[in-house]
Coordinates of C-alpha atoms in Angstrom, one line a residue:
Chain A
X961 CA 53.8 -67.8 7.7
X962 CA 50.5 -68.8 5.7
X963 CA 48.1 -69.8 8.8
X964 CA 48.8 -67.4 11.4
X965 CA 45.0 -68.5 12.8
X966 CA 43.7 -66.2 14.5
X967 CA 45.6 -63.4 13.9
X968 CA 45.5 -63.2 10.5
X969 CA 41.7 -63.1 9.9
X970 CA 41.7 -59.2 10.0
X971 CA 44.0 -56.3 10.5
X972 CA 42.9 -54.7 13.5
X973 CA 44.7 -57.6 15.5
X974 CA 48.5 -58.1 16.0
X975 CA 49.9 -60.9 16.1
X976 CA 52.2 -62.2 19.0
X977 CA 55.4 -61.2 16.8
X978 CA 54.0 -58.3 16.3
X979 CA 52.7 -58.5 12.9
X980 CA 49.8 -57.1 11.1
X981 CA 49.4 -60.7 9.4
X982 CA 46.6 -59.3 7.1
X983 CA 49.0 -56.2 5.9
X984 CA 51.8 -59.1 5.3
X985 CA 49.3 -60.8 2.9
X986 CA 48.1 -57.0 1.2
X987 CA 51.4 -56.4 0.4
X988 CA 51.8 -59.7 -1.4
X989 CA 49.3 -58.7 -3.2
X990 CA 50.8 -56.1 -4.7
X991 CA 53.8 -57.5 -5.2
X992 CA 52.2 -60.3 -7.8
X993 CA 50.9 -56.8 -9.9
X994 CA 53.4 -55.7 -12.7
X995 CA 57.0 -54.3 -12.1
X996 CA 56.7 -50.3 -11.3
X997 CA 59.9 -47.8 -11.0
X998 CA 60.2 -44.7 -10.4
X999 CA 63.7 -42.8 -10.3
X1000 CA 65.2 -39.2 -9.9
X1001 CA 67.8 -38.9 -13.3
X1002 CA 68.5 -35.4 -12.2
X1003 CA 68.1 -32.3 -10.7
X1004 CA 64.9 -31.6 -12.9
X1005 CA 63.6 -34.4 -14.2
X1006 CA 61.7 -37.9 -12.9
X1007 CA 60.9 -40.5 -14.1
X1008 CA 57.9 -43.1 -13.8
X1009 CA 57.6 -47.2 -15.9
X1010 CA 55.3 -49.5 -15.2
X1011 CA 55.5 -52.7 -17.2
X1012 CA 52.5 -53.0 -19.6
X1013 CA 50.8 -56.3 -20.5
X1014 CA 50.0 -56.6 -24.0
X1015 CA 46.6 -57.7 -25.1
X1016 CA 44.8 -57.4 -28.6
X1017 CA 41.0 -57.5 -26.6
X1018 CA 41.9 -54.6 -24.4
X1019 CA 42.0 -51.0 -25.0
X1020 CA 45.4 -50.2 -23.0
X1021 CA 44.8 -47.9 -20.1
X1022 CA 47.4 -45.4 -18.8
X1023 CA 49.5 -47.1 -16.0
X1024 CA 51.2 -43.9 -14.7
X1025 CA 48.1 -41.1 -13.8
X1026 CA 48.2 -37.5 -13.2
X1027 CA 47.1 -37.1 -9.8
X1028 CA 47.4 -32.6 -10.5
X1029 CA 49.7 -30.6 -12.1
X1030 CA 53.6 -31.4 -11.6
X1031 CA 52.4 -35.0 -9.7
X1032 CA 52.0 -38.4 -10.5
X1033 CA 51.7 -41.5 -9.5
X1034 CA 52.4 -45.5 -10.7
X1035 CA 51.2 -47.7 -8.9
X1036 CA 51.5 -52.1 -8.5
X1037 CA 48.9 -54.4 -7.7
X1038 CA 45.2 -54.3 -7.4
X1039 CA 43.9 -51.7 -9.8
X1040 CA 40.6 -51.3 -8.8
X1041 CA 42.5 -50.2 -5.2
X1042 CA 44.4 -48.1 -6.8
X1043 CA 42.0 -46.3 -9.0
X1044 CA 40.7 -45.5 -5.6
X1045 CA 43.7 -44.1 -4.1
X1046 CA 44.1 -41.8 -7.4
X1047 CA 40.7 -40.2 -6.9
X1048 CA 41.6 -39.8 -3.2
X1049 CA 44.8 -38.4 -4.1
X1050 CA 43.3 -35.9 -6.5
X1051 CA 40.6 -34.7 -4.0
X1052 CA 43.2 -34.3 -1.0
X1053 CA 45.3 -32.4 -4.0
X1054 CA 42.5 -29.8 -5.0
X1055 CA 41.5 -29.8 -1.2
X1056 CA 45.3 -27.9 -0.3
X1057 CA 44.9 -25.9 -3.0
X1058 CA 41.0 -24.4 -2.0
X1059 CA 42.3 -23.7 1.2
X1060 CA 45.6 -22.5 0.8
X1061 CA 45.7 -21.1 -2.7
X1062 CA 49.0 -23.3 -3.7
X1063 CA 49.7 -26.5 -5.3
X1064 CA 50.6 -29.4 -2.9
X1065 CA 53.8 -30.8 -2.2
X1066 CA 54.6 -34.3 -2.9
X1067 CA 55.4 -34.8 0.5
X1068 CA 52.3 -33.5 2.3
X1069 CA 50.3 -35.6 -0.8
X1070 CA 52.1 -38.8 0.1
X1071 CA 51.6 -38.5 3.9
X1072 CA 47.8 -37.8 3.5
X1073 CA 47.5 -40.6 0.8
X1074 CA 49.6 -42.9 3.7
X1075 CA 47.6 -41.8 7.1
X1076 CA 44.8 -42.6 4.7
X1077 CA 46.0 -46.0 3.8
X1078 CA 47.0 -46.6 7.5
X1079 CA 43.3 -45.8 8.5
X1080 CA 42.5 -49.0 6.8
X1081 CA 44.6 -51.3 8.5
X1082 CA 43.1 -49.8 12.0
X1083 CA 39.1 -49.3 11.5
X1084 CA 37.1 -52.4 12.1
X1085 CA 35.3 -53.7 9.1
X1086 CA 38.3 -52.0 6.3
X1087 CA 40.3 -53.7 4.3
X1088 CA 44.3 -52.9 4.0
X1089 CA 44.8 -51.7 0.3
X1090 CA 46.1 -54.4 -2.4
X1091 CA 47.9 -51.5 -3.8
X1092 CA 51.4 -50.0 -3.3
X1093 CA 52.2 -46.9 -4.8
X1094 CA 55.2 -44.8 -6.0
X1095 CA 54.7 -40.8 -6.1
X1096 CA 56.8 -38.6 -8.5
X1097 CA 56.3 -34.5 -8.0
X1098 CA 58.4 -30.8 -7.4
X1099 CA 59.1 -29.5 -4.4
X1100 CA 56.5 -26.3 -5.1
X1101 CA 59.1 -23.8 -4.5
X1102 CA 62.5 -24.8 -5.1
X1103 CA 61.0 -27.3 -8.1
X1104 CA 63.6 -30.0 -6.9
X1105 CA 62.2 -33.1 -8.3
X1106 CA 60.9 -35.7 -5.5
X1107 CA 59.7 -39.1 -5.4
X1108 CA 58.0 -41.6 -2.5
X1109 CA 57.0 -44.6 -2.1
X1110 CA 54.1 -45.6 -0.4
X1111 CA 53.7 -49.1 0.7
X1112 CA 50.2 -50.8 1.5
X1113 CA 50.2 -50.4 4.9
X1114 CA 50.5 -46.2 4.7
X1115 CA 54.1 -46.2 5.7
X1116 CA 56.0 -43.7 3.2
X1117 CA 59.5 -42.7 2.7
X1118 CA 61.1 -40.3 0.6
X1119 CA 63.5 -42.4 -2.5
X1120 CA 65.8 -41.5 -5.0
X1121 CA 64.9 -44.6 -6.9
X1122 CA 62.7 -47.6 -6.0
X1123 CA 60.7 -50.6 -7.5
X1124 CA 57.5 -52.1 -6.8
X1125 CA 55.1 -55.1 -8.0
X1126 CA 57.0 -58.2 -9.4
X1127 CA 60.5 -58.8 -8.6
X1128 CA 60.9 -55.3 -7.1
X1129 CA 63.7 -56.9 -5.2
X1130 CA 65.6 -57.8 -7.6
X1131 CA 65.0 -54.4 -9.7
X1132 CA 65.9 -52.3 -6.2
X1133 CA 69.2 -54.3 -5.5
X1134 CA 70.5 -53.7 -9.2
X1135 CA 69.4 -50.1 -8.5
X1136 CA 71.4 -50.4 -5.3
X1137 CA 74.9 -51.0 -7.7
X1138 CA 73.7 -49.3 -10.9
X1139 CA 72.0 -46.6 -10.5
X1140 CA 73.3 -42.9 -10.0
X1141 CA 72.3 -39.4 -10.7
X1142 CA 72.5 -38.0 -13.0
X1143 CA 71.3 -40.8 -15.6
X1144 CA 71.3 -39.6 -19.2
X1145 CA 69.0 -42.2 -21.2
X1146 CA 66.0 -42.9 -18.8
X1147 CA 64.3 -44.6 -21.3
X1148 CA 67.3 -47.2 -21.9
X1149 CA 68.4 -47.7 -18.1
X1150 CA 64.3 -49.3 -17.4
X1151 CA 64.5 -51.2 -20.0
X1152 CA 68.5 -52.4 -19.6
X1153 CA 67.3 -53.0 -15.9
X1154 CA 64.5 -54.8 -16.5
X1155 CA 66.3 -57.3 -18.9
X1156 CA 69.1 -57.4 -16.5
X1157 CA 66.8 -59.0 -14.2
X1158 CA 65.7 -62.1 -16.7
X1159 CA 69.0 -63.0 -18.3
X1160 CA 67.5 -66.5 -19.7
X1161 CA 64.5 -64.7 -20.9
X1162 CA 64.8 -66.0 -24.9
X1163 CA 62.1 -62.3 -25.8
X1164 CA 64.0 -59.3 -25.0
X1165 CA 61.7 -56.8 -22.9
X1166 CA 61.3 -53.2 -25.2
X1167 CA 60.0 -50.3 -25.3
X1168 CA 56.4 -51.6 -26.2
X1169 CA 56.1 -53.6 -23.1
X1170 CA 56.7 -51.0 -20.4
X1171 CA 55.5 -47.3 -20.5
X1172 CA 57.8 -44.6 -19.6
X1173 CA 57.3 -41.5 -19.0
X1174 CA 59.9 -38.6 -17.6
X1175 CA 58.3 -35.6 -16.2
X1176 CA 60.0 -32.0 -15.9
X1177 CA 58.4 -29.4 -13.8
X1178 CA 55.9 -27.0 -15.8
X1179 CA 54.9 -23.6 -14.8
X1180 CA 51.3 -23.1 -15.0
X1181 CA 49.4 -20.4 -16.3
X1182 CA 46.7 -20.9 -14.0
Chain B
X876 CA 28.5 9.1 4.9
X877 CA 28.5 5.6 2.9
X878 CA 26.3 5.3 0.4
X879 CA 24.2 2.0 0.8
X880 CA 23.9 1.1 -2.8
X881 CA 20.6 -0.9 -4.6
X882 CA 20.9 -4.6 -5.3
X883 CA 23.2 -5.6 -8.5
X884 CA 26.2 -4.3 -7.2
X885 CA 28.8 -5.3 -4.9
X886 CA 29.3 -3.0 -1.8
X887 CA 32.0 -3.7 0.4
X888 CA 31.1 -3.7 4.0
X889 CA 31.7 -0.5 5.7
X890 CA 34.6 0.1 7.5
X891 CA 34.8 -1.1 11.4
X892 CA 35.0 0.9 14.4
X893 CA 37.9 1.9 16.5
X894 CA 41.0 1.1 14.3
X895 CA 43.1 2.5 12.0
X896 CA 46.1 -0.4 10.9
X897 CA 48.2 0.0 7.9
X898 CA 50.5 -1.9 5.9
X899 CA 52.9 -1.4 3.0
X900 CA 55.5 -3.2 1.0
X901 CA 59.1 -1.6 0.8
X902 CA 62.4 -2.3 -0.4
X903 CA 63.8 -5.5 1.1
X904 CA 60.3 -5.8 3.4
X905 CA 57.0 -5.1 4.4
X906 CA 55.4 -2.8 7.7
X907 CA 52.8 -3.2 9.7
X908 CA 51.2 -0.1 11.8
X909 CA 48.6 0.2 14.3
X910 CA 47.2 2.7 16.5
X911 CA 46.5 1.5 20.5
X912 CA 43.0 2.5 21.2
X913 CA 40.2 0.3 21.7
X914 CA 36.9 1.8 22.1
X915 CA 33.5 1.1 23.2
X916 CA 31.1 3.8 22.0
X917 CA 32.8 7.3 23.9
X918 CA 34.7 5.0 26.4
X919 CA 38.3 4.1 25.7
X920 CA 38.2 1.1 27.0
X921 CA 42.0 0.7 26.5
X922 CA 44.7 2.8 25.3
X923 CA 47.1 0.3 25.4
X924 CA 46.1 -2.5 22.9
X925 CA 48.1 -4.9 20.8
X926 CA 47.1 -4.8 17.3
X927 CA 49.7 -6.9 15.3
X928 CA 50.1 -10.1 15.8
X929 CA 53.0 -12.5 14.1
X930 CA 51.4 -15.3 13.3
X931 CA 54.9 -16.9 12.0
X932 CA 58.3 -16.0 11.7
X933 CA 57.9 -14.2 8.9
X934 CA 54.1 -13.2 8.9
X935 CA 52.2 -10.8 10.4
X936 CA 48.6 -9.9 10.7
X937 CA 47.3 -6.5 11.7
X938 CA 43.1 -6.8 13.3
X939 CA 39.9 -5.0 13.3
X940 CA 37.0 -5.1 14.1
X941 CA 35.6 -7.0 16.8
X942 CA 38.5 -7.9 19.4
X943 CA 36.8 -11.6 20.5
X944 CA 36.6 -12.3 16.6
X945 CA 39.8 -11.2 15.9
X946 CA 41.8 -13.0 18.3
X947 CA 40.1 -16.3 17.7
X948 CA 41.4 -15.7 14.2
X949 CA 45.2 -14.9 15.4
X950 CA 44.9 -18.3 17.6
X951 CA 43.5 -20.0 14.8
X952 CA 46.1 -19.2 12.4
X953 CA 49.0 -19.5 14.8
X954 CA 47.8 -23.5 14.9
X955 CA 47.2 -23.7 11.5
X956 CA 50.3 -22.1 10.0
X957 CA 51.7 -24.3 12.8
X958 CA 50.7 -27.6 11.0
X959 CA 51.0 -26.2 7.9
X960 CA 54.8 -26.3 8.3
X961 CA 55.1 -29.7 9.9
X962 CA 52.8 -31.5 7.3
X963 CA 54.5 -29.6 4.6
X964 CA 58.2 -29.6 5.5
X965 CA 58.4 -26.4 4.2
X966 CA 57.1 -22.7 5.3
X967 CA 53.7 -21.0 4.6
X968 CA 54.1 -18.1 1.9
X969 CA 51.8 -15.1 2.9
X970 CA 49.4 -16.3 -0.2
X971 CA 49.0 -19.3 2.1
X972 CA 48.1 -17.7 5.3
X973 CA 45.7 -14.8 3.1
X974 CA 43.8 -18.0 1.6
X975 CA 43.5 -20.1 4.5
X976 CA 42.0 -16.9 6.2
X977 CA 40.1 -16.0 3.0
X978 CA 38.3 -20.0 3.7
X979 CA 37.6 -19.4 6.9
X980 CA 36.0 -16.1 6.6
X981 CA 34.4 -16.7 3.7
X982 CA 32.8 -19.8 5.5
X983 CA 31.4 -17.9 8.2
X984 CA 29.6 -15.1 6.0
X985 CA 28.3 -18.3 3.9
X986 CA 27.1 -19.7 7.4
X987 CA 25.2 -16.6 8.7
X988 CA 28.2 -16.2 11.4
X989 CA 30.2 -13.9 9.9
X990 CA 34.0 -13.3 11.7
X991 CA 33.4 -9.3 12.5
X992 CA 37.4 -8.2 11.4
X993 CA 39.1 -6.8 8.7
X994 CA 42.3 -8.2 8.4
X995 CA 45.5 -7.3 7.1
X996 CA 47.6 -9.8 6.3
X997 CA 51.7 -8.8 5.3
X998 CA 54.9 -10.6 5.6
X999 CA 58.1 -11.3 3.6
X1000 CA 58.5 -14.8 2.2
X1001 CA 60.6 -16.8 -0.4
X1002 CA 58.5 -15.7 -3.4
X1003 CA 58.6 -11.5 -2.2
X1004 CA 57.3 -8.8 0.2
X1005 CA 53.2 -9.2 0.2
X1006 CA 50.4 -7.2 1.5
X1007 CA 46.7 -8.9 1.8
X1008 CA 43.9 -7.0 2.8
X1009 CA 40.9 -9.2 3.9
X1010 CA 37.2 -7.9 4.4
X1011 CA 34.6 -9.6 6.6
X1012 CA 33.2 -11.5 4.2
X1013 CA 36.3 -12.9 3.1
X1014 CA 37.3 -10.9 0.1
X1015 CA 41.3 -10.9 -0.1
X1016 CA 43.1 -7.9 -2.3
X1017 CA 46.9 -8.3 -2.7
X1018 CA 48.2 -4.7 -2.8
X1019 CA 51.5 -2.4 -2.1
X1020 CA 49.9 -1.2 0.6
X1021 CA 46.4 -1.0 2.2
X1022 CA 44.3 0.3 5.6
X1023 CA 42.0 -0.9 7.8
X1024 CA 39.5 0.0 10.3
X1025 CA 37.6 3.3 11.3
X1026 CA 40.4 5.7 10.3
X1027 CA 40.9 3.7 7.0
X1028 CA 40.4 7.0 5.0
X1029 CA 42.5 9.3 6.1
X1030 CA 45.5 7.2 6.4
X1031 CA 45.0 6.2 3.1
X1032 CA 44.8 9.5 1.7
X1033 CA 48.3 10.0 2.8
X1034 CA 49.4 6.4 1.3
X1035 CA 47.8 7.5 -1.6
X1036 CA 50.1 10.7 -2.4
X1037 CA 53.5 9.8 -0.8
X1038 CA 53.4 5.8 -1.3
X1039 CA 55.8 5.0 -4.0
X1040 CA 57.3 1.5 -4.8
X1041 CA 60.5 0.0 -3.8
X1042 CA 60.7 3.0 -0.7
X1043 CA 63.6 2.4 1.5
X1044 CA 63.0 1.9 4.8
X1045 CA 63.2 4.7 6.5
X1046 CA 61.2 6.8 4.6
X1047 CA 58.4 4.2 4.2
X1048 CA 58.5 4.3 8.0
X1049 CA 58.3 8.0 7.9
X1050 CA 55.3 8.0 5.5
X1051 CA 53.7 5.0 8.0
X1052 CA 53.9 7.4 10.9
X1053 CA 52.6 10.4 9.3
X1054 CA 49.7 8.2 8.0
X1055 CA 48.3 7.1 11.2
X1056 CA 49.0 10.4 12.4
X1057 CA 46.5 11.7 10.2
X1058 CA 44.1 9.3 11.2
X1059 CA 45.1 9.8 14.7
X1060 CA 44.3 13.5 14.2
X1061 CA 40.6 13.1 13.1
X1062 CA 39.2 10.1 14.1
X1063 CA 38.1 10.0 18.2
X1064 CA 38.4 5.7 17.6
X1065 CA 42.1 6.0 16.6
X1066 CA 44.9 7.1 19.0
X1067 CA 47.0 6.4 22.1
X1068 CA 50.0 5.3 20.1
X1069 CA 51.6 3.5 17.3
X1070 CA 52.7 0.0 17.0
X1071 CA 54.7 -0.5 14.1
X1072 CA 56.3 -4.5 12.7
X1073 CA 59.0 -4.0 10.2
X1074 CA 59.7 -7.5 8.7
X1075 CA 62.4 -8.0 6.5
X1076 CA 64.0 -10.2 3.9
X1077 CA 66.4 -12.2 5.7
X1078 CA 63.2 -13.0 8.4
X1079 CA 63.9 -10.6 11.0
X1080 CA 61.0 -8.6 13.0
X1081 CA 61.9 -5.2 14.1
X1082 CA 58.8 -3.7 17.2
X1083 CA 58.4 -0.4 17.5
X1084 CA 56.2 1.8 19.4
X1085 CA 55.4 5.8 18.9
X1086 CA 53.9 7.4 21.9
X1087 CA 51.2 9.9 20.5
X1088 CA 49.3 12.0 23.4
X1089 CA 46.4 13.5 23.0
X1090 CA 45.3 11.7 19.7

């Protein structure tokens, strides 16, 4: 799969197996950033982790961001991408909500964020992002709690729970036995997971090496 | 007959020729009523026009002002809303479609092309019953009930002293009627009829039509 030549020097080609090569190698990019989840634990609460990696030189920034009010996002792989994709995200959110006088959905966010994202993979000259991304909001009127994924490519799909970044295959298939609503310890089920996954790991993965954060939705003032 | 006041303090834009339309909140809905004539200077140059418009299921919008203008907007709106739902998987509240309209006119009077309308904007959605009244410029009010165009005054002076809230149907189509009756009665760019939209809680839309001679 590594030298597709010549179909894998950009991504406005296809490959004869119909590939985007280019998008292939984007989304191993993200996959070597660190583990992200996000999960529904019941009907009004969500939950975002991503794995944290400790250093003494480095004053810790946030891994999961606010994009507005009841919405936010975690995201795995290139950060500098994905800083991007946050400031996008927050002017497409304050965008919907100049013209329509509402906060936006997490749905309509995603799909902007993804056609977006897609953009990139089909304009000459653009690369596709290094960044995937996992989106947690309400539905604005019933408040149901909701959660996407959005891979680098643009495609998005509504999840209940869903992993990203390093072994995010092996965190989504023990979701795919373990996990079911409603979950009562959010906290404990990451951090169970994520040691489930390295069971000859001698240093036990806690609460200080992922940041966890579980989101209910808030009724504004403004 | 309006006052053109000094600089310093907002004026709103006199009201338009050749209208009156109404619209008021109820128990379990919201109404929309419009007189028929359209007029150009002493011509009626129809006494038959359609003056409320759905632009969804569940909301209306009563026009105005210049007809051109005002149908550009119901076109506009009707796409918009449109997208609105398939992008957003879920309906436009009224708040959504008075804003949108609120951009776009606001826009234009920014631009030097202002949209000549006033605009009523009512329907019934999952949050309540809601009336919008829009001026040229863009200026959104959310009221019980409001009135627009030529005849505005003297329907509203009825509004005024029998509008109450939470009216049952009926007698809020009673007091609709007897409103653009009056305005019928007194202004030469209002008559020829009444259209009236009743739209209702569980998303129903009820057309009716009062024949008025000699208005």
């Amino acid at each position: 799969m590594d030298s597709r030549a010549p179909y894998d020097k950009t991504t406005v080609v296809w490959s004869p197996d119909g590939e985007l090569v280019q998008l292939g190698y984007a989304r191993r990019a993200s996959e070597k950033g660190m583990s992200a989840m996000g999960m529904i634990l019941n009907d009004n609460h969500i939950l975002l982790a991503g794995r944290i990696r400790k250093d003494e030189l480095v004053v810790s920034k946030e891994k999961i961001r606010t994009i507005d009010d009841n919405l936010f996002m975690v995201a795995s792989g290139l950060s500098s991408d994905s800083n991007y994709l946050l400031q996008q995200s927050r002017v497409v959110a304050q965008r919907h909500t100049l013209i329509y006088g509402e906060s936006i959905g997490p749905e309509a966010l995603s799909k902007q964020i993804g056609d977006m994202m897609a953009r990139h993979t089909m304009t000459g000259g653009l690369r596709a992002f290094g960044a995937s991304l996992l989106v947690a909001g309400f539905h604005p009127h019933s408040h149901e709690p909701k959660l996407f994924y959005i891979d680098n490519g643009g495609s998005y799909f509504e999840v209940r729970a869903y992993a990203s970044g390093q072994d995010s295959d092996k965190l989504i298939s023990n979701f795919k036995s373990n996990y079911k609503q409603p979950i009562e310890d959010g906290k404990a089920f990451v951090i169970n997971t994520l040691n489930s996954i390295y069971p000859e790991s001698t240093e036990k993965i806690t609460e200080d090496d992922v940041e966890i954060m579980i989101f209910k939705f808030e009724e504004k003032l403004l | 007959m309006y006052p053109q006041p000094n600089m310093g303090t907002y004026s709103p834009p006199p009201p338009l020729k050749g209208t009156t339309g109404l619209a008021m909140t109820f128990k379990g809905g919201v109404l929309l009523a419009a007189d028929k004539r359209v007029s150009a200077g002493y011509l009626i140059a129809s006494p038959n026009a359609q003056k409320l418009h759905m632009l969804t299921k569940n909301i209306g919008l009563g026009i105005a002002g210049m007809v051109s203008d005002a149908m550009a907007l119901v076109d506009i709106m009707r796409a918009e809303l449109k997208l609105y739902r398939l992008e957003n998987n879920y309906e436009p509240t009224v708040k959504v479609a008075a804003s949108l309209l609120t951009t776009i006119l606001h826009n234009g009077y920014r631009s030097y092309q202002p949209w000549w309308t006033q605009l009523l904007v009512a329907g019934v959605d999952t949050t309540g019953n809601y009336v919008y009244s829009i001026d040229p410029s863009g200026a959104a009010m959310c009221e019980k009930y409001s009135a627009i165009g030529s005849g505005t005054t003297f329907s509203l002076a009825i509004l005024d002293n029998k509008f109450k809230v939470d009216l049952t149907e009926e007698t809020a189509l009673k007091i609709a009627e007897e409103a653009l009756k009056g305005s019928i009665g007194r202004d030469l760019a209002t008559g020829d009829g009444i259209d009236i939209f009743v739209i209702k809680k569980e998303g129903e839309v009820i057309k009716k039509f009062i024949d008025v001679r000699g208005g």
